[in-house]
mmCIF file of C-alpha atoms and ligand atoms in Angstrom:
data_model
loop_
_atom_site.group_PDB
_atom_site.id
_atom_site.type_symbol
_atom_site.label_atom_id
_atom_site.label_comp_id
_atom_site.label_asym_id
_atom_site.label_seq_id
_atom_site.Cartn_x
_atom_site.Cartn_y
_atom_site.Cartn_z
ATOM 1 C CA MET A 1 44.105 -19.659 0.376
ATOM 2 C CA LYS A 2 44.231 -20.557 -2.946
ATOM 3 C CA ILE A 3 41.704 -21.352 -5.471
ATOM 4 C CA VAL A 4 43.357 -24.837 -7.653
ATOM 5 C CA ALA A 5 40.965 -25.922 -9.395
ATOM 6 C CA ILE A 6 36.889 -25.286 -10.201
ATOM 7 C CA HIS A 7 34.762 -28.368 -12.000
ATOM 8 C CA GLU A 8 31.366 -28.217 -12.988
ATOM 9 C CA ALA A 9 28.805 -30.697 -14.709
ATOM 10 C CA THR A 10 26.505 -30.289 -16.153
ATOM 11 C CA LEU A 11 23.784 -32.885 -15.669
ATOM 12 C CA PRO A 12 19.914 -33.740 -16.481
ATOM 13 C CA ILE A 13 17.577 -34.092 -13.920
ATOM 14 C CA GLY A 14 15.000 -35.517 -15.790
ATOM 15 C CA SER A 15 12.052 -35.220 -14.473
ATOM 16 C CA ALA A 16 8.379 -36.239 -15.752
ATOM 17 C CA MET A 17 6.069 -32.925 -14.108
ATOM 18 C CA ARG A 18 5.198 -29.655 -16.208
ATOM 19 C CA ASN A 19 3.903 -25.867 -16.881
ATOM 20 C CA ALA A 20 2.445 -24.247 -17.794
ATOM 21 C CA SER A 21 5.391 -22.315 -19.959
ATOM 22 C CA ILE A 22 7.122 -25.696 -19.670
ATOM 23 C CA ALA A 23 9.248 -29.512 -18.809
ATOM 24 C CA PHE A 24 11.468 -31.075 -16.964
ATOM 25 C CA ASP A 25 11.980 -33.945 -19.149
ATOM 26 C CA GLN A 26 15.010 -32.888 -21.169
ATOM 27 C CA MET A 27 15.983 -29.475 -17.661
ATOM 28 C CA THR A 28 20.062 -30.003 -16.684
ATOM 29 C CA ALA A 29 21.152 -28.233 -13.937
ATOM 30 C CA SER A 30 24.918 -27.070 -13.178
ATOM 31 C CA ALA A 31 26.916 -29.140 -9.751
ATOM 32 C CA LEU A 32 30.212 -27.401 -8.891
ATOM 33 C CA VAL A 33 33.026 -27.684 -6.935
ATOM 34 C CA ILE A 34 35.444 -24.791 -6.651
ATOM 35 C CA ARG A 35 38.557 -26.230 -4.972
ATOM 36 C CA THR A 36 41.821 -24.774 -3.108
ATOM 37 C CA ASP A 37 44.556 -25.756 -1.239
ATOM 38 C CA GLN A 38 44.108 -25.526 2.199
ATOM 39 C CA THR A 39 42.076 -28.560 4.255
ATOM 40 C CA ILE A 40 39.642 -27.275 7.479
ATOM 41 C CA GLY A 41 40.203 -30.924 9.446
ATOM 42 C CA GLY A 42 42.130 -32.618 7.919
ATOM 43 C CA GLU A 43 39.373 -32.663 4.721
ATOM 44 C CA ALA A 44 40.016 -31.090 1.775
ATOM 45 C CA LEU A 45 38.377 -26.980 1.912
ATOM 46 C CA VAL A 46 35.886 -27.006 -1.031
ATOM 47 C CA GLY A 47 32.887 -24.557 -2.704
ATOM 48 C CA LEU A 48 30.204 -26.879 -3.813
ATOM 49 C CA ALA A 49 26.794 -25.633 -5.514
ATOM 50 C CA PHE A 50 24.361 -26.541 -7.338
ATOM 51 C CA ASP A 51 21.816 -25.315 -10.626
ATOM 52 C CA SER A 52 18.232 -23.375 -8.929
ATOM 53 C CA ILE A 53 16.782 -25.891 -11.224
ATOM 54 C CA GLY A 54 14.362 -24.139 -13.862
ATOM 55 C CA ARG A 55 16.724 -22.674 -16.698
ATOM 56 C CA TYR A 56 18.858 -25.464 -18.000
ATOM 57 C CA GLY A 57 23.654 -25.908 -16.720
ATOM 58 C CA LYS A 58 25.814 -22.704 -17.214
ATOM 59 C CA GLY A 59 28.494 -25.062 -18.357
ATOM 60 C CA GLY A 60 29.565 -23.149 -22.080
ATOM 61 C CA LEU A 61 29.140 -20.634 -19.792
ATOM 62 C CA LEU A 62 30.853 -21.090 -16.457
ATOM 63 C CA ARG A 63 33.852 -23.163 -18.703
ATOM 64 C CA GLU A 64 34.224 -20.589 -21.622
ATOM 65 C CA ARG A 65 34.460 -17.592 -19.792
ATOM 66 C CA PHE A 66 33.950 -17.341 -15.579
ATOM 67 C CA ILE A 67 36.090 -19.900 -14.367
ATOM 68 C CA PRO A 68 39.075 -19.444 -15.857
ATOM 69 C CA ARG A 69 38.591 -15.749 -15.017
ATOM 70 C CA LEU A 70 38.175 -16.268 -10.994
ATOM 71 C CA LEU A 71 41.475 -18.976 -11.727
ATOM 72 C CA ALA A 72 43.428 -16.129 -13.553
ATOM 73 C CA ALA A 73 42.865 -13.883 -10.814
ATOM 74 C CA ALA A 74 45.106 -12.846 -8.007
ATOM 75 C CA PRO A 75 44.261 -14.938 -4.595
ATOM 76 C CA SER A 76 44.477 -11.521 -2.682
ATOM 77 C CA ASP A 77 41.993 -9.939 -5.141
ATOM 78 C CA LEU A 78 39.381 -12.818 -4.251
ATOM 79 C CA LEU A 79 39.757 -12.837 -0.505
ATOM 80 C CA ASP A 80 38.987 -10.362 2.444
ATOM 81 C CA GLU A 81 40.598 -9.037 5.602
ATOM 82 C CA HIS A 82 40.831 -11.923 7.436
ATOM 83 C CA GLY A 83 41.790 -13.936 4.270
ATOM 84 C CA HIS A 84 39.164 -15.397 3.634
ATOM 85 C CA ILE A 85 37.415 -15.714 0.347
ATOM 86 C CA ASP A 86 35.045 -12.856 -0.219
ATOM 87 C CA PRO A 87 31.973 -13.339 -2.813
ATOM 88 C CA ALA A 88 31.482 -10.022 -3.443
ATOM 89 C CA ARG A 89 35.156 -9.063 -3.983
ATOM 90 C CA CYS A 90 34.555 -12.600 -6.211
ATOM 91 C CA VAL A 91 32.020 -11.566 -8.268
ATOM 92 C CA ALA A 92 33.455 -8.240 -9.144
ATOM 93 C CA VAL A 93 36.051 -10.261 -10.840
ATOM 94 C CA LEU A 94 33.995 -12.484 -12.662
ATOM 95 C CA MET A 95 32.579 -9.674 -14.199
ATOM 96 C CA ARG A 96 35.381 -7.674 -15.210
ATOM 97 C CA GLY A 97 34.692 -7.595 -19.135
ATOM 98 C CA GLU A 98 30.736 -7.687 -19.248
ATOM 99 C CA LYS A 99 28.653 -4.874 -20.190
ATOM 100 C CA GLN A 100 25.437 -3.770 -17.919
ATOM 101 C CA GLY A 101 22.399 -5.129 -19.114
ATOM 102 C CA GLY A 102 21.601 -7.703 -21.609
ATOM 103 C CA HIS A 103 21.362 -10.476 -19.512
ATOM 104 C CA GLY A 104 20.530 -13.360 -20.341
ATOM 105 C CA GLU A 105 21.804 -16.060 -18.677
ATOM 106 C CA ARG A 106 24.980 -15.246 -17.311
ATOM 107 C CA PRO A 107 23.455 -14.369 -13.620
ATOM 108 C CA GLY A 108 22.820 -17.757 -13.164
ATOM 109 C CA ALA A 109 25.928 -19.216 -13.817
ATOM 110 C CA VAL A 110 28.317 -16.063 -11.532
ATOM 111 C CA GLY A 111 25.209 -17.232 -9.345
ATOM 112 C CA LEU A 112 26.299 -21.270 -9.300
ATOM 113 C CA LEU A 113 29.671 -19.665 -8.446
ATOM 114 C CA ASP A 114 28.690 -17.603 -5.479
ATOM 115 C CA ALA A 115 26.804 -19.601 -4.227
ATOM 116 C CA ALA A 116 29.573 -22.245 -3.962
ATOM 117 C CA LEU A 117 31.896 -19.249 -2.891
ATOM 118 C CA TRP A 118 29.619 -18.777 0.236
ATOM 119 C CA ASP A 119 29.766 -23.441 0.794
ATOM 120 C CA LEU A 120 33.357 -22.209 1.129
ATOM 121 C CA ARG A 121 33.757 -19.148 3.113
ATOM 122 C CA ALA A 122 31.187 -20.630 5.593
ATOM 123 C CA LYS A 123 33.212 -23.043 6.460
ATOM 124 C CA GLN A 124 36.165 -21.512 6.145
ATOM 125 C CA MET A 125 34.829 -19.439 9.144
ATOM 126 C CA GLY A 126 33.319 -22.997 11.083
ATOM 127 C CA LEU A 127 29.617 -21.395 10.825
ATOM 128 C CA PRO A 128 26.276 -22.665 9.004
ATOM 129 C CA LEU A 129 25.846 -20.900 6.400
ATOM 130 C CA TRP A 130 22.800 -19.726 7.229
ATOM 131 C CA GLN A 131 25.125 -17.802 10.594
ATOM 132 C CA CYS A 132 28.172 -16.778 8.078
ATOM 133 C CA LEU A 133 25.865 -14.915 5.404
ATOM 134 C CA ARG A 134 24.848 -12.637 8.570
ATOM 135 C CA HIS A 135 28.288 -11.962 10.015
ATOM 136 C CA SER A 136 29.178 -11.120 6.536
ATOM 137 C CA VAL A 137 26.491 -8.649 5.036
ATOM 138 C CA GLY A 138 23.516 -8.833 7.327
ATOM 139 C CA PRO A 139 22.148 -6.541 9.501
ATOM 140 C CA ASN A 140 24.544 -6.898 11.992
ATOM 141 C CA ALA A 141 27.502 -7.532 10.224
ATOM 142 C CA SER A 142 30.910 -7.758 11.817
ATOM 143 C CA SER A 143 29.279 -7.403 15.366
ATOM 144 C CA SER A 144 29.766 -10.243 16.752
ATOM 145 C CA THR A 145 32.889 -11.884 14.972
ATOM 146 C CA THR A 146 36.082 -11.783 17.318
ATOM 147 C CA ALA A 147 39.325 -11.552 15.273
ATOM 148 C CA PRO A 148 40.277 -15.193 13.427
ATOM 149 C CA VAL A 149 42.842 -16.968 14.488
ATOM 150 C CA THR A 150 46.582 -17.449 12.885
ATOM 151 C CA ALA A 151 46.568 -20.261 10.493
ATOM 152 C CA THR A 152 49.058 -22.243 9.405
ATOM 153 C CA ALA A 153 51.203 -23.321 6.477
ATOM 154 C CA ASN A 154 48.174 -25.497 5.258
ATOM 155 C CA GLU A 155 44.422 -25.197 7.557
ATOM 156 C CA THR A 156 42.405 -22.755 6.955
ATOM 157 C CA ALA A 157 41.170 -21.064 10.174
ATOM 158 C CA ARG A 158 38.491 -20.657 11.593
ATOM 159 C CA VAL A 159 36.444 -17.986 12.875
ATOM 160 C CA HIS A 160 35.646 -18.166 16.365
ATOM 161 C CA THR A 161 32.688 -16.884 17.172
ATOM 162 C CA THR A 162 31.332 -15.089 20.245
ATOM 163 C CA ALA A 163 27.492 -16.821 21.202
ATOM 164 C CA GLU A 164 25.381 -16.233 18.346
ATOM 165 C CA ALA A 165 27.605 -18.893 16.939
ATOM 166 C CA THR A 166 26.462 -22.055 17.743
ATOM 167 C CA SER A 167 22.959 -21.198 19.092
ATOM 168 C CA ALA A 168 20.168 -22.895 17.340
ATOM 169 C CA PRO A 169 18.848 -22.417 13.713
ATOM 170 C CA PRO A 170 15.755 -19.730 13.575
ATOM 171 C CA PRO A 171 12.393 -21.400 12.491
ATOM 172 C CA ILE A 172 11.987 -20.145 8.824
ATOM 173 C CA ALA A 173 8.660 -20.045 6.913
ATOM 174 C CA THR A 174 7.856 -22.063 3.971
ATOM 175 C CA TYR A 175 5.390 -23.679 2.208
ATOM 176 C CA ALA A 176 4.858 -26.505 -1.036
ATOM 177 C CA SER A 177 5.269 -26.456 -4.158
ATOM 178 C CA CYS A 178 3.814 -29.399 -5.502
ATOM 179 C CA GLY A 179 0.225 -29.662 -8.181
ATOM 180 C CA HIS A 180 2.669 -30.088 -11.573
ATOM 181 C CA PHE A 181 0.963 -31.510 -14.669
ATOM 182 C CA THR A 182 1.334 -34.845 -15.403
ATOM 183 C CA ASP A 183 0.670 -37.926 -17.218
ATOM 184 C CA ASN A 184 -2.805 -38.567 -14.992
ATOM 185 C CA PRO A 185 -5.975 -36.453 -15.360
ATOM 186 C CA ASN A 186 -7.539 -37.841 -12.538
ATOM 187 C CA PRO A 187 -8.584 -34.461 -10.461
ATOM 188 C CA GLN A 188 -8.033 -37.344 -7.297
ATOM 189 C CA ALA A 189 -4.266 -37.838 -8.486
ATOM 190 C CA LEU A 190 -4.365 -33.260 -7.932
ATOM 191 C CA ARG A 191 -6.139 -34.269 -4.053
ATOM 192 C CA ASP A 192 -3.898 -36.164 -3.034
ATOM 193 C CA GLU A 193 -0.566 -35.017 -3.783
ATOM 194 C CA VAL A 194 -1.596 -31.601 -1.869
ATOM 195 C CA ALA A 195 -2.791 -34.297 1.003
ATOM 196 C CA GLN A 196 0.907 -35.903 0.804
ATOM 197 C CA CYS A 197 2.232 -32.066 1.229
ATOM 198 C CA LEU A 198 -0.602 -30.887 4.488
ATOM 199 C CA ALA A 199 0.037 -34.876 6.061
ATOM 200 C CA TRP A 200 3.866 -33.748 5.773
ATOM 201 C CA GLY A 201 3.411 -30.808 8.024
ATOM 202 C CA TYR A 202 3.412 -28.144 5.382
ATOM 203 C CA THR A 203 -0.047 -25.264 6.485
ATOM 204 C CA THR A 204 -0.159 -23.501 2.091
ATOM 205 C CA VAL A 205 0.756 -24.778 -0.358
ATOM 206 C CA LYS A 206 0.958 -24.281 -4.198
ATOM 207 C CA ILE A 207 -0.581 -26.058 -7.253
ATOM 208 C CA LYS A 208 -0.030 -24.956 -11.190
ATOM 209 C CA LEU A 209 -2.618 -23.941 -12.640
ATOM 210 C CA SER A 210 -3.412 -23.036 -16.605
ATOM 211 C CA GLY A 211 -4.111 -19.102 -16.581
ATOM 212 C CA ARG A 212 -5.635 -19.528 -20.021
ATOM 213 C CA ASP A 213 -9.032 -22.306 -19.868
ATOM 214 C CA ALA A 214 -11.005 -21.641 -16.187
ATOM 215 C CA LYS A 215 -12.884 -24.370 -16.557
ATOM 216 C CA LEU A 216 -9.481 -26.144 -15.743
ATOM 217 C CA ASP A 217 -8.139 -24.015 -13.202
ATOM 218 C CA ALA A 218 -12.029 -24.174 -11.801
ATOM 219 C CA GLN A 219 -11.350 -28.552 -11.228
ATOM 220 C CA ARG A 220 -8.025 -27.529 -10.369
ATOM 221 C CA ILE A 221 -8.133 -25.864 -7.256
ATOM 222 C CA ALA A 222 -11.807 -27.489 -5.926
ATOM 223 C CA SER A 223 -10.007 -30.899 -6.901
ATOM 224 C CA ALA A 224 -7.006 -29.143 -4.390
ATOM 225 C CA LEU A 225 -9.342 -27.614 -1.390
ATOM 226 C CA SER A 226 -11.412 -31.373 -1.357
ATOM 227 C CA ALA A 227 -7.782 -32.146 0.447
ATOM 228 C CA GLY A 228 -9.107 -30.102 3.500
ATOM 229 C CA PHE A 229 -7.314 -27.059 3.665
ATOM 230 C CA PRO A 230 -8.789 -22.998 3.709
ATOM 231 C CA ALA A 231 -8.294 -21.498 0.502
ATOM 232 C CA SER A 232 -6.312 -19.196 2.044
ATOM 233 C CA HIS A 233 -4.054 -21.384 2.325
ATOM 234 C CA LEU A 234 -3.700 -22.012 -1.530
ATOM 235 C CA ALA A 235 -1.641 -20.133 -3.775
ATOM 236 C CA VAL A 236 -1.793 -21.008 -7.921
ATOM 237 C CA ASP A 237 0.558 -20.442 -10.212
ATOM 238 C CA LEU A 238 -0.159 -19.637 -14.041
ATOM 239 C CA ASN A 239 3.920 -19.819 -14.832
ATOM 240 C CA GLY A 240 3.363 -16.679 -17.154
ATOM 241 C CA GLN A 241 0.406 -17.850 -18.838
ATOM 242 C CA TRP A 242 -2.390 -14.928 -18.120
ATOM 243 C CA GLN A 243 -3.694 -12.868 -21.092
ATOM 244 C CA ALA A 244 -4.475 -8.822 -20.309
ATOM 245 C CA GLY A 245 -8.520 -9.035 -20.548
ATOM 246 C CA ASP A 246 -9.711 -12.737 -19.847
ATOM 247 C CA THR A 247 -11.972 -11.440 -17.196
ATOM 248 C CA ASP A 248 -13.405 -15.822 -17.257
ATOM 249 C CA VAL A 249 -9.822 -16.835 -15.306
ATOM 250 C CA LEU A 250 -10.125 -13.970 -13.316
ATOM 251 C CA ALA A 251 -13.404 -14.375 -12.371
ATOM 252 C CA VAL A 252 -12.291 -17.741 -10.986
ATOM 253 C CA LEU A 253 -9.512 -16.537 -9.021
ATOM 254 C CA ALA A 254 -12.018 -14.122 -8.061
ATOM 255 C CA GLU A 255 -14.309 -16.435 -6.074
ATOM 256 C CA HIS A 256 -12.141 -17.962 -2.857
ATOM 257 C CA ARG A 257 -9.514 -15.749 -1.176
ATOM 258 C CA LEU A 258 -6.730 -17.026 -2.027
ATOM 259 C CA ALA A 259 -2.782 -17.163 -0.943
ATOM 260 C CA TRP A 260 -2.121 -16.012 -3.768
ATOM 261 C CA VAL A 261 -1.857 -15.122 -7.506
ATOM 262 C CA GLU A 262 1.884 -16.261 -8.660
ATOM 263 C CA GLU A 263 3.308 -14.997 -12.086
ATOM 264 C CA PRO A 264 0.446 -14.438 -13.847
ATOM 265 C CA THR A 265 2.169 -13.016 -17.004
ATOM 266 C CA PRO A 266 5.134 -12.634 -19.194
ATOM 267 C CA ALA A 267 8.117 -12.347 -16.691
ATOM 268 C CA LEU A 268 9.227 -9.334 -18.641
ATOM 269 C CA ASP A 269 5.683 -7.582 -19.540
ATOM 270 C CA TYR A 270 5.243 -5.157 -15.614
ATOM 271 C CA ALA A 271 2.035 -3.143 -18.536
ATOM 272 C CA ALA A 272 0.444 -6.251 -18.555
ATOM 273 C CA LEU A 273 1.429 -7.566 -15.339
ATOM 274 C CA ALA A 274 -0.447 -4.762 -13.947
ATOM 275 C CA ALA A 275 -3.574 -4.698 -15.746
ATOM 276 C CA PHE A 276 -3.429 -7.590 -13.689
ATOM 277 C CA CYS A 277 -2.738 -6.172 -10.709
ATOM 278 C CA GLN A 278 -6.000 -4.129 -11.091
ATOM 279 C CA GLY A 279 -8.160 -6.389 -11.855
ATOM 280 C CA HIS A 280 -7.626 -9.460 -8.975
ATOM 281 C CA SER A 281 -7.523 -6.773 -5.657
ATOM 282 C CA GLY A 282 -5.835 -10.318 -4.152
ATOM 283 C CA PRO A 283 -2.081 -11.307 -2.940
ATOM 284 C CA VAL A 284 0.295 -10.953 -6.640
ATOM 285 C CA ALA A 285 3.794 -13.273 -6.652
ATOM 286 C CA THR A 286 5.913 -12.700 -9.215
ATOM 287 C CA GLY A 287 9.963 -11.817 -9.931
ATOM 288 C CA GLU A 288 11.790 -15.634 -9.836
ATOM 289 C CA ASN A 289 11.841 -14.840 -14.340
ATOM 290 C CA LEU A 290 13.758 -11.962 -12.836
ATOM 291 C CA PHE A 291 17.219 -12.127 -12.755
ATOM 292 C CA SER A 292 19.189 -8.830 -11.937
ATOM 293 C CA SER A 293 18.236 -5.013 -10.036
ATOM 294 C CA ASP A 294 17.380 -4.207 -13.164
ATOM 295 C CA ASP A 295 14.905 -6.320 -14.122
ATOM 296 C CA ALA A 296 13.610 -5.794 -10.317
ATOM 297 C CA THR A 297 13.833 -1.912 -10.443
ATOM 298 C CA ASN A 298 11.091 -2.256 -13.285
ATOM 299 C CA LEU A 299 9.028 -4.828 -12.126
ATOM 300 C CA LEU A 300 8.599 -2.313 -9.240
ATOM 301 C CA ARG A 301 7.818 0.999 -10.960
ATOM 302 C CA TYR A 302 6.200 -0.179 -13.589
ATOM 303 C CA GLY A 303 4.404 -3.560 -12.507
ATOM 304 C CA GLY A 304 1.553 -2.606 -10.771
ATOM 305 C CA MET A 305 2.828 -3.991 -7.533
ATOM 306 C CA ARG A 306 1.728 -3.155 -3.854
ATOM 307 C CA PRO A 307 3.959 -2.735 -1.411
ATOM 308 C CA HIS A 308 1.600 -3.569 1.906
ATOM 309 C CA GLN A 309 0.511 -7.512 0.128
ATOM 310 C CA ASP A 310 2.217 -8.316 -2.478
ATOM 311 C CA ARG A 311 5.353 -11.095 -2.655
ATOM 312 C CA LEU A 312 8.540 -10.692 -4.609
ATOM 313 C CA GLN A 313 10.016 -14.076 -5.495
ATOM 314 C CA MET A 314 13.054 -13.342 -7.119
ATOM 315 C CA ASP A 315 15.861 -16.454 -7.537
ATOM 316 C CA ILE A 316 18.731 -15.632 -5.803
ATOM 317 C CA SER A 317 21.206 -18.337 -7.507
ATOM 318 C CA LEU A 318 20.205 -17.043 -10.868
ATOM 319 C CA SER A 319 20.552 -13.269 -9.865
ATOM 320 C CA TYR A 320 24.234 -13.052 -9.818
ATOM 321 C CA GLY A 321 23.988 -14.139 -5.807
ATOM 322 C CA VAL A 322 24.667 -12.271 -2.798
ATOM 323 C CA GLY A 323 25.319 -9.245 -3.479
ATOM 324 C CA GLU A 324 22.453 -8.303 -5.968
ATOM 325 C CA TYR A 325 20.149 -9.749 -4.056
ATOM 326 C CA ARG A 326 21.100 -7.986 -1.609
ATOM 327 C CA SER A 327 20.641 -4.986 -3.806
ATOM 328 C CA MET A 328 17.201 -5.656 -4.646
ATOM 329 C CA MET A 329 16.069 -5.850 -1.462
ATOM 330 C CA ASP A 330 17.759 -2.141 -0.624
ATOM 331 C CA ARG A 331 15.642 -0.539 -3.468
ATOM 332 C CA ALA A 332 12.658 -2.901 -3.498
ATOM 333 C CA GLU A 333 12.956 -1.288 0.928
ATOM 334 C CA SER A 334 13.419 1.687 -0.026
ATOM 335 C CA LEU A 335 10.413 1.915 -2.428
ATOM 336 C CA GLY A 336 8.535 1.081 0.871
ATOM 337 C CA TRP A 337 8.657 -2.880 0.337
ATOM 338 C CA SER A 338 10.044 -4.513 3.787
ATOM 339 C CA ARG A 339 11.438 -7.439 3.253
ATOM 340 C CA GLN A 340 8.861 -9.894 5.134
ATOM 341 C CA ALA A 341 7.863 -9.985 1.249
ATOM 342 C CA PHE A 342 10.882 -11.027 0.052
ATOM 343 C CA TRP A 343 10.697 -15.073 -0.719
ATOM 344 C CA PRO A 344 12.705 -16.741 -3.050
ATOM 345 C CA HIS A 345 11.799 -18.337 -5.590
ATOM 346 C CA ALA A 346 12.700 -22.283 -6.103
ATOM 347 C CA GLY A 347 12.748 -23.815 -2.734
ATOM 348 C CA HIS A 348 16.958 -24.693 -2.962
ATOM 349 C CA LEU A 349 17.982 -24.997 -0.274
ATOM 350 C CA PHE A 350 20.577 -22.108 0.083
ATOM 351 C CA ALA A 351 17.704 -19.992 -0.680
ATOM 352 C CA ALA A 352 16.851 -21.319 2.997
ATOM 353 C CA HIS A 353 20.062 -20.435 4.488
ATOM 354 C CA VAL A 354 19.621 -16.725 2.341
ATOM 355 C CA VAL A 355 15.853 -16.494 3.755
ATOM 356 C CA ALA A 356 17.169 -17.442 8.190
ATOM 357 C CA ALA A 357 19.342 -15.714 7.403
ATOM 358 C CA TRP A 358 17.795 -12.067 7.093
ATOM 359 C CA GLY A 359 14.441 -12.839 7.986
ATOM 360 C CA LEU A 360 12.680 -12.962 5.059
ATOM 361 C CA GLY A 361 8.531 -14.335 3.996
ATOM 362 C CA SER A 362 8.754 -17.960 3.308
ATOM 363 C CA HIS A 363 10.835 -20.366 1.223
ATOM 364 C CA GLU A 364 9.168 -22.407 -1.178
ATOM 365 C CA SER A 365 10.249 -26.062 -1.231
ATOM 366 C CA ALA A 366 9.792 -29.441 -3.158
ATOM 367 C CA PRO A 367 8.127 -30.987 -0.049
ATOM 368 C CA ASP A 368 9.443 -34.840 -1.341
ATOM 369 C CA ALA A 369 11.761 -35.583 0.360
ATOM 370 C CA SER A 370 12.290 -38.557 -1.456
ATOM 371 C CA ARG A 371 12.982 -37.089 -4.611
ATOM 372 C CA LEU A 372 16.219 -35.680 -5.654
ATOM 373 C CA TYR A 373 16.155 -31.989 -4.037
ATOM 374 C CA GLY A 374 13.240 -32.854 -2.034
ATOM 375 C CA GLY A 375 12.420 -31.056 1.915
ATOM 376 C CA PHE A 376 15.216 -30.361 3.789
ATOM 377 C CA TRP A 377 17.941 -31.063 5.536
ATOM 378 C CA ASP A 378 17.995 -34.282 7.825
ATOM 379 C CA GLY A 379 16.161 -33.700 11.156
ATOM 380 C CA VAL A 380 14.938 -30.178 9.591
ATOM 381 C CA PRO A 381 10.824 -30.224 10.920
ATOM 382 C CA VAL A 382 8.351 -28.387 9.275
HETATM 383 MG MG1 MG B 1 6.278 -20.649 -9.740
#
């Protein structure tokens, strides 16, 4: 199999929502297709991917550097011993000539290609993505995969697998992420949004807080809870806005036994996060703005987080993809964390497959299926 073309498009996602840190009205995202010289069942074999939203499109990096590097590689450098595309080998090619550290926007460009390569691999193997991930790098990798059938000249082989290949997808835990700031100041609007999530079947809901205005945040928590569910199922996201020493906000957060407080402090300020954890005894979740195993390791070393109760939200597609994410998991497990503590950020359906593949803690869901990128696949009940 040979990759013959890769196309990227940077698209506006134009959403009126805001959190305490940014607005999404000017946000863009990259869509990607990898084209091959193969067909499956008469259809062109392509790999598709879409950005994890919130960090803008990666068109410049992809077109100037990473796509040409992949296209210039020898096909044999990109495939495994069965002739399937091998995302880990591809990422090694993508990272040729890249210095360590200073990760910046680069991990998102590589992660987007990694997602499309996994899509390609799953299609080659004739498996749902979650099963492909489990077979390829999961705890029981390769043990139940038979040898691939021989490919004809222009038809990629599908791997015929043992019983697991036809088993039902596993249930995964999920929660609804909503309650962004909008131009509608009516507290009833927040209550209605939370109530809608409960009506859709979600039992845990996350809303945005300011992180700085204790009175406003107390109002928002009260509005959300007025939808009629326990505080232990309400999470709040501060988007990095809590300031060390602000005991008013800490007092509001301590009034209820909240499900968790998310990203209380700036992503790379581990001392500030440690101070927050000192001041807040309930569960804390963070990591969505750390894009490398280096940074995740520093979070675990210096962020004051507690393996028995806190959650790690690194974003797979913004962090070089599956291989780097596995590296983060391995490091965390060596430091006493369970994979149940991994709750990938963003509601990306690629992340849902990873959660299903490896039995991670939960999947963040953008709950409104009528909106672009909201909900799950057709026919998946919440
Ligand atoms: Mg968040």
